[in-house]
């Protein structure tokens, strides 16, 4: 087996590149990454090798941004630079895998994945193949995740997928409660952990995921389903713009 | 806090009596039905024995708790109570009648708590003159195992009442969280999307019941998936909570119930208790 089969290329959201990169590193892959805007926004460990182009011998490529424009730009780069037989795994929480596949020359090699900070390290990853996805591509994707020790769940290709949508809506509800000053953030988290056995409180979870990512996902769901049900809590929107919570 | 009155000896009333008695309070456990009272004492006895067997409490604590609980069918002894916790049926008029009786039976200093999970504390309090002493104490089922108690501040609840109530919860060995009197309080409200979005995802055909539960457990790290949890709670109970939230907020779309819930309730598929819900438990 060629050495290059052991290499994975990552680009996109730095925190996700870091989180998935570490998981791949643990599983014995060599990590190549291309920084988001030419320079590092976060210091990456030494075993992450920065590259400006993709060696033709890398077979698994991951695009991990939530922002639509950035994702398009990155995917067009990957599609052009990567070898013909490489498969593309792309985060499909905010843009469907089907739409992303329509941007590139060979849509059959793209599969959507659920990548959300704090969930990536868990045991399972959701896969959203499109109607174009090649069976051989799916087989290689499954083999790749088996090597990472991940279980897989194949879901329909929809904005928000399964866990990101449920989790972001829980967080949104907690922020509506906070916006309305019904309880303190500490008490909200405590109540959900002790009262319903949630693994983390929704507010601390939002902090760990990154408020900006939560809002980006909720905006995509709101745009897609176009229902009042998915409108974003005012406080959450403001915090995504850099505000701090100062309530009682 | 030494003397507690509890009104209603159903599952929650008996459970709260158990918790209060273990913590060293003298407890007057009231119910209009002698049969309900007898059953409550039997249930408390079973739980105390279990506690001793599992070495969670000592035999002395259990016997202390036993002698701390006094069943009664009148409010005669309630004039000694510093706090009364009402755990009657979830019916506003029944609760209001009880509070009116309590206002006559107790001293002006007695704190009145309601263990409601869905009614407004403000609405319950409005039935009596001294509204500042009315508070919500929402225990979770089963009270002797669940650590959380929501302490609910009604429109007129005084700071003094809130503080004493939180102290009582701590004395019971529980964790108090403070919340304003709003539909669903904290837990029942924030948990709505856990079920609501899962039902939506199922309805939209994004994934199956089994797959959504597996994803929520293995990707989300939750102990149980939304569908297995609805089966455990009772699909009818879960549907009623969602519906009540939706109605109390005059149709807030975030709390809109799902047709799937209604269909399951209509079919009598209520979860574990009927052996059929989202899963089949008949085997």
XYZ file of C-alpha atoms in Angstrom:
531
model
C 0.000 0.000 0.000
C 1.314 3.399 -0.967
C 2.407 5.642 1.886
C 0.128 8.409 0.596
C -2.968 6.357 1.463
C -2.101 7.144 5.027
C -2.389 10.876 4.454
C -5.408 13.076 4.948
C -5.888 16.650 3.809
C -7.997 19.065 5.843
C -9.179 22.595 5.367
C -11.893 24.841 6.818
C -12.844 25.932 10.328
C -9.559 25.845 12.323
C -11.147 24.328 15.452
C -12.684 21.518 13.397
C -9.472 20.978 11.420
C -7.709 20.619 14.756
C -10.346 18.321 16.280
C -10.650 15.973 13.277
C -6.921 16.196 12.576
C -6.125 14.946 16.070
C -8.527 12.028 15.676
C -6.879 11.099 12.347
C -3.426 11.492 13.865
C -4.360 9.101 16.694
C -5.483 6.595 14.070
C -2.091 6.802 12.353
C -2.761 9.185 9.480
C -0.364 11.912 8.414
C -2.083 15.292 8.462
C -1.859 17.971 5.806
C -3.816 21.162 6.135
C -4.256 24.406 4.285
C -4.852 27.420 6.536
C -8.090 29.304 6.085
C -6.759 32.617 4.801
C -3.123 31.970 4.026
C -2.032 32.310 7.639
C -2.714 30.330 10.818
C -5.499 31.673 12.985
C -4.701 29.095 15.665
C -1.373 27.471 16.460
C -1.497 23.925 15.124
C 0.580 21.093 16.630
C 3.799 20.079 14.878
C 2.319 16.926 13.381
C -0.020 19.091 11.278
C 1.851 19.870 8.089
C 0.894 23.092 6.373
C 0.658 22.873 2.565
C -0.458 25.211 -0.185
C -1.412 22.535 -2.651
C -2.669 18.958 -2.470
C -0.298 16.126 -3.447
C -1.978 14.059 -6.189
C -1.537 10.963 -4.035
C -3.806 12.026 -1.147
C -7.065 10.102 -1.280
C -9.183 11.593 1.510
C -9.929 15.314 1.612
C -12.048 17.089 4.200
C -13.664 20.480 3.944
C -14.826 21.628 7.379
C -16.250 25.123 7.167
C -19.798 26.161 7.973
C -19.679 29.445 6.063
C -21.197 28.996 2.625
C -18.916 31.277 0.583
C -15.757 29.986 2.208
C -16.903 26.418 1.687
C -17.539 27.014 -1.989
C -14.137 28.587 -2.440
C -12.419 25.733 -0.596
C -14.300 23.012 -2.474
C -13.462 24.546 -5.854
C -9.814 24.584 -4.811
C -9.952 20.959 -3.600
C -11.767 19.792 -6.717
C -9.111 21.351 -8.919
C -6.019 20.444 -6.901
C -6.850 16.892 -5.801
C -6.170 13.690 -7.704
C -9.045 12.295 -9.724
C -9.647 9.318 -7.467
C -9.681 11.247 -4.159
C -12.923 11.335 -2.165
C -14.216 14.554 -0.638
C -15.836 14.608 2.803
C -17.494 17.906 3.434
C -19.386 19.286 6.366
C -23.035 19.410 5.241
C -24.769 20.989 8.241
C -25.276 24.440 6.729
C -25.273 23.600 3.007
C -26.635 20.282 1.721
C -24.155 17.826 0.247
C -26.266 17.836 -2.918
C -25.801 21.560 -3.395
C -22.080 21.303 -2.692
C -21.790 18.458 -5.203
C -23.375 20.715 -7.821
C -20.438 23.135 -7.430
C -17.740 20.651 -8.393
C -16.751 18.822 -11.566
C -17.261 15.278 -10.248
C -20.228 15.302 -7.852
C -20.043 11.512 -7.448
C -17.045 11.766 -5.116
C -18.552 14.011 -2.451
C -20.209 12.833 0.780
C -21.665 15.121 3.461
C -20.607 14.652 7.093
C -21.801 16.047 10.427
C -18.954 18.004 11.926
C -19.686 20.120 14.925
C -17.189 21.070 17.621
C -17.547 18.835 20.726
C -19.472 16.193 18.710
C -16.587 15.139 16.457
C -14.804 13.392 19.316
C -17.878 11.275 20.059
C -18.424 7.710 18.840
C -20.631 8.398 15.832
C -20.602 10.541 12.704
C -23.579 11.162 10.412
C -23.042 10.669 6.694
C -25.189 12.311 4.046
C -24.504 10.823 0.623
C -26.209 12.533 -2.331
C -28.062 10.909 -5.218
C -24.834 11.281 -7.193
C -22.534 9.637 -4.655
C -20.731 6.666 -6.132
C -21.033 3.323 -4.283
C -17.271 2.817 -4.410
C -16.823 6.276 -2.860
C -19.196 5.346 -0.002
C -17.265 2.129 0.579
C -14.017 4.077 0.903
C -15.599 6.612 3.225
C -16.903 3.815 5.449
C -13.471 2.198 5.490
C -11.900 5.532 6.440
C -14.222 6.064 9.406
C -13.844 2.448 10.499
C -10.122 3.184 10.805
C -10.947 6.173 12.995
C -13.068 3.856 15.164
C -16.279 5.740 14.365
C -19.738 4.323 14.040
C -21.750 5.752 11.173
C -25.360 6.691 10.619
C -26.559 7.411 7.103
C -29.131 10.212 7.107
C -31.021 12.090 4.427
C -29.194 15.095 3.027
C -30.905 17.984 4.855
C -29.687 21.213 6.401
C -28.917 20.697 10.107
C -28.679 16.902 9.765
C -29.836 15.180 13.008
C -27.710 15.924 16.079
C -26.602 19.451 15.112
C -30.248 20.437 14.546
C -31.520 18.994 17.834
C -28.594 20.398 19.809
C -28.710 23.885 18.281
C -32.457 24.078 18.920
C -31.912 23.091 22.578
C -29.318 25.841 22.844
C -31.640 28.295 21.100
C -34.423 27.542 23.609
C -32.004 28.034 26.518
C -31.013 31.412 25.060
C -34.657 32.433 24.654
C -35.077 31.610 28.361
C -31.980 33.673 29.119
C -33.161 36.541 26.906
C -36.396 36.570 28.923
C -34.447 36.530 32.213
C -36.370 33.568 33.608
C -33.271 32.069 35.267
C -29.497 32.489 35.470
C -27.233 30.696 32.964
C -25.776 28.633 35.832
C -29.214 27.502 36.999
C -30.333 26.681 33.458
C -27.298 24.422 32.936
C -27.638 22.845 36.374
C -31.355 22.190 35.832
C -30.825 20.424 32.507
C -28.002 18.262 33.850
C -29.744 17.253 37.090
C -33.367 17.344 35.927
C -33.010 15.489 32.612
C -29.529 13.984 32.722
C -28.120 16.003 29.795
C -24.386 15.428 29.319
C -23.707 19.196 29.409
C -25.745 22.287 30.144
C -26.964 24.006 26.949
C -25.239 27.314 27.716
C -21.805 25.893 28.536
C -22.213 23.628 25.494
C -22.839 26.685 23.303
C -19.649 28.265 24.637
C -17.674 25.113 23.840
C -19.105 24.806 20.319
C -18.640 28.524 19.720
C -21.607 30.897 19.685
C -20.791 31.901 16.121
C -21.019 28.310 14.850
C -24.325 27.760 16.674
C -25.789 30.890 15.071
C -24.463 29.962 11.607
C -26.174 26.554 11.873
C -29.435 28.027 13.186
C -29.454 30.650 10.408
C -29.037 27.928 7.795
C -31.921 25.912 9.305
C -34.110 29.016 9.529
C -33.372 29.947 5.895
C -34.057 26.406 4.745
C -37.301 25.677 6.599
C -38.442 29.304 6.633
C -40.577 28.921 9.753
C -40.908 31.151 12.790
C -40.152 28.079 14.888
C -36.496 28.369 13.856
C -35.976 32.078 14.498
C -32.885 32.779 16.574
C -32.966 34.034 20.177
C -32.052 37.757 20.169
C -29.362 37.280 22.811
C -27.692 34.499 20.836
C -27.538 36.688 17.723
C -26.055 39.568 19.695
C -23.467 37.354 21.354
C -22.417 36.062 17.934
C -21.625 39.709 17.150
C -19.340 39.883 20.165
C -21.705 41.035 22.909
C -21.469 39.604 26.398
C -24.295 38.455 28.596
C -24.730 40.892 31.461
C -28.172 39.970 32.826
C -29.089 39.258 36.406
C -36.958 24.014 59.222
C -38.545 21.460 61.509
C -42.218 20.846 60.713
C -43.568 20.337 57.220
C -47.089 19.727 55.997
C -47.673 17.856 52.756
C -51.046 17.928 51.022
C -51.759 14.991 48.719
C -50.190 11.566 49.273
C -49.889 10.422 45.653
C -46.558 9.508 44.062
C -45.071 12.987 44.427
C -46.537 13.754 47.875
C -45.295 10.447 49.289
C -41.881 10.929 47.681
C -41.512 14.444 49.106
C -42.641 13.179 52.552
C -39.905 10.532 52.316
C -37.253 13.130 51.463
C -38.387 15.539 54.192
C -38.561 12.821 56.856
C -35.057 11.512 56.031
C -33.691 15.054 56.348
C -35.007 15.175 59.929
C -38.242 17.109 59.496
C -41.453 16.227 61.258
C -43.949 15.608 58.452
C -47.738 15.783 58.487
C -48.821 13.897 55.378
C -52.362 14.828 54.433
C -54.810 13.175 52.090
C -58.605 13.096 52.045
C -58.486 9.356 51.296
C -57.345 6.920 54.006
C -56.678 4.370 51.325
C -54.264 6.725 49.512
C -52.534 7.464 52.831
C -52.102 3.764 53.637
C -50.649 3.118 50.196
C -48.302 6.086 50.532
C -46.948 4.809 53.851
C -46.443 1.356 52.326
C -44.555 2.859 49.402
C -42.359 4.971 51.680
C -41.662 1.849 53.773
C -40.589 -0.101 50.662
C -38.271 2.703 49.566
C -36.776 3.063 53.062
C -36.030 -0.677 53.159
C -34.472 -0.482 49.698
C -32.354 2.434 50.912
C -31.092 0.404 53.876
C -30.396 -2.670 51.693
C -28.396 -0.557 49.263
C -26.651 1.077 52.276
C -27.734 4.525 51.070
C -29.204 5.177 54.524
C -28.656 3.517 57.902
C -31.310 1.495 59.766
C -31.453 4.323 62.340
C -32.147 6.912 59.640
C -34.921 4.718 58.265
C -36.585 4.232 61.637
C -36.163 7.955 62.363
C -37.843 8.780 59.066
C -40.677 6.337 59.807
C -41.464 7.968 63.142
C -41.196 11.461 61.589
C -44.166 10.922 59.275
C -47.641 11.349 60.651
C -50.570 10.673 58.285
C -53.654 12.838 58.700
C -56.939 13.557 56.974
C -57.442 16.997 58.522
C -55.504 20.276 58.572
C -55.718 20.439 62.396
C -51.963 19.946 62.904
C -50.998 22.300 60.092
C -50.900 25.278 62.467
C -47.508 23.867 63.583
C -46.059 23.791 60.086
C -43.390 26.221 58.931
C -43.859 25.102 55.338
C -46.704 23.337 53.582
C -46.026 21.633 50.261
C -49.110 20.989 48.185
C -48.846 17.967 45.854
C -52.491 17.472 44.901
C -53.907 16.849 41.419
C -52.761 19.176 38.611
C -56.017 21.120 38.625
C -56.041 24.862 39.255
C -59.404 24.923 41.072
C -58.491 22.006 43.369
C -55.197 23.677 44.259
C -56.861 27.048 44.835
C -59.400 25.461 47.207
C -56.596 23.795 49.159
C -54.672 27.072 49.477
C -57.792 28.861 50.757
C -58.200 26.174 53.438
C -54.514 26.370 54.296
C -54.703 30.145 54.768
C -57.229 29.533 57.566
C -55.474 26.498 59.065
C -51.884 27.829 59.201
C -50.107 30.744 60.861
C -49.434 33.876 58.788
C -45.727 32.956 58.680
C -46.220 29.538 57.069
C -44.752 29.276 53.564
C -47.088 27.724 50.988
C -45.400 25.759 48.219
C -47.037 24.047 45.280
C -45.374 21.101 43.570
C -46.967 21.941 40.240
C -45.207 21.121 36.993
C -47.557 22.912 34.626
C -49.740 25.451 36.442
C -48.920 29.080 37.122
C -47.806 29.826 40.691
C -49.177 33.340 40.287
C -52.590 31.927 39.385
C -52.582 29.541 42.362
C -51.453 32.323 44.737
C -54.175 34.686 43.569
C -56.770 32.558 45.411
C -55.559 33.794 48.820
C -54.829 37.160 50.440
C -51.214 36.610 51.477
C -49.669 35.982 48.060
C -46.103 36.866 49.104
C -45.680 33.531 50.880
C -46.666 31.365 47.904
C -43.878 29.681 45.948
C -43.465 26.774 43.551
C -41.313 23.804 44.527
C -41.124 21.535 41.499
C -39.677 18.162 42.517
C -38.813 15.608 39.851
C -40.019 12.032 39.857
C -38.976 10.030 41.868
C -38.301 12.765 44.464
C -36.049 10.633 46.669
C -33.653 9.984 43.758
C -33.790 13.158 41.652
C -31.428 15.864 42.905
C -33.113 18.877 41.334
C -35.879 21.112 42.650
C -37.068 24.163 40.702
C -37.934 27.008 43.089
C -40.532 29.103 41.266
C -40.992 32.785 41.895
C -44.584 33.920 41.323
C -45.415 37.550 40.535
C -45.961 38.366 44.216
C -43.536 35.936 45.905
C -41.317 37.711 48.449
C -37.525 37.484 48.573
C -37.860 36.038 52.073
C -40.101 33.231 50.793
C -37.648 32.472 47.957
C -34.693 32.316 50.332
C -36.374 30.108 52.913
C -37.611 27.790 50.166
C -34.130 27.419 48.661
C -32.769 26.703 52.166
C -35.396 24.016 52.677
C -34.445 22.383 49.364
C -30.789 22.361 50.435
C -31.783 20.891 53.801
C -33.525 18.096 51.889
C -30.156 17.361 50.262
C -31.375 18.642 46.901
C -30.088 21.318 44.535
C -32.368 24.360 44.146
C -32.541 26.372 40.925
C -34.477 29.630 40.873
C -36.886 30.353 38.019
C -39.537 32.904 37.190
C -43.127 31.659 36.928
C -43.324 31.015 33.172
C -44.754 28.031 31.227
C -42.635 24.888 31.681
C -40.243 26.651 34.116
C -36.688 25.595 33.103
C -36.564 21.859 32.480
C -39.909 21.163 30.832
C -39.417 24.183 28.620
C -35.827 23.760 27.449
C -36.326 20.028 26.895
C -39.149 20.676 24.365
C -36.918 20.833 21.246
C -35.268 17.520 22.232
C -38.593 15.818 21.452
C -40.023 18.382 19.036
C -37.072 18.397 16.631
C -36.712 14.604 16.821
C -40.393 14.272 15.840
C -39.887 16.773 13.033
C -36.835 14.893 11.758
C -38.820 11.655 11.831
C -41.791 13.291 10.108
C -39.544 14.779 7.408
C -38.006 11.355 6.796
C -34.454 12.442 7.667
C -33.816 9.307 9.761
C -35.725 6.501 11.501
C -36.706 6.273 15.182
C -33.877 3.815 15.875
C -31.299 5.861 13.960
C -32.245 9.170 15.612
C -31.985 7.560 19.066
C -28.618 5.972 18.188
C -27.299 9.296 16.834
C -28.418 11.229 19.928
C -26.796 8.664 22.245
C -23.540 8.087 20.358
C -22.954 11.457 18.687
C -24.622 13.673 21.284
C -23.542 11.707 24.354
C -27.070 11.682 25.833
C -28.020 8.745 28.079
C -31.232 8.113 26.141
C -32.535 9.068 22.718
C -35.697 11.192 22.384
C -37.966 8.319 21.303
C -36.917 5.843 23.991
C -37.306 8.679 26.495
C -40.824 9.522 25.241
C -41.706 5.816 25.584
C -40.461 5.890 29.174
C -42.220 9.136 30.140
C -45.424 8.144 28.327
C -46.216 9.546 24.901
C -49.547 10.875 26.243
C -47.818 12.670 29.142
C -45.168 14.149 26.853
C -47.838 15.228 24.348
C -49.892 16.856 27.144
C -46.868 18.853 28.385
C -46.069 20.066 24.850
C -49.682 20.945 24.206
C -49.956 22.832 27.481
C -46.807 24.844 26.660
C -48.199 25.618 23.202
C -51.542 26.767 24.598
C -50.074 28.755 27.482
C -47.871 30.701 25.060
C -50.827 31.384 22.697
C -49.392 29.224 19.936
C -45.632 29.796 20.047
C -44.464 27.676 17.061
C -41.405 26.332 18.949
C -43.776 24.348 21.165
C -46.191 23.172 18.485
C -47.027 19.485 19.063
C -46.535 16.993 16.229
C -49.163 14.919 14.441
C -47.120 11.783 15.138
C -47.701 12.268 18.888
C -51.424 12.669 18.427
C -51.662 9.612 16.187
C -49.796 7.471 18.713
C -52.014 8.682 21.562
C -55.151 8.013 19.471
C -53.867 4.517 18.730
C -53.300 3.859 22.441
C -49.577 3.422 21.818
C -48.356 5.306 24.870
C -44.926 3.778 25.365
C -43.654 1.258 27.897
C -46.813 1.358 29.995
C -48.925 -0.017 27.119
C -46.088 -2.247 25.838
C -46.109 -0.342 22.554
C -44.845 3.070 21.664
C -42.068 4.022 19.273
C -40.665 0.591 20.191
C -42.350 -2.748 20.888
C -42.057 -3.922 24.516
C -44.390 -6.917 24.262
C -41.566 -9.470 24.318
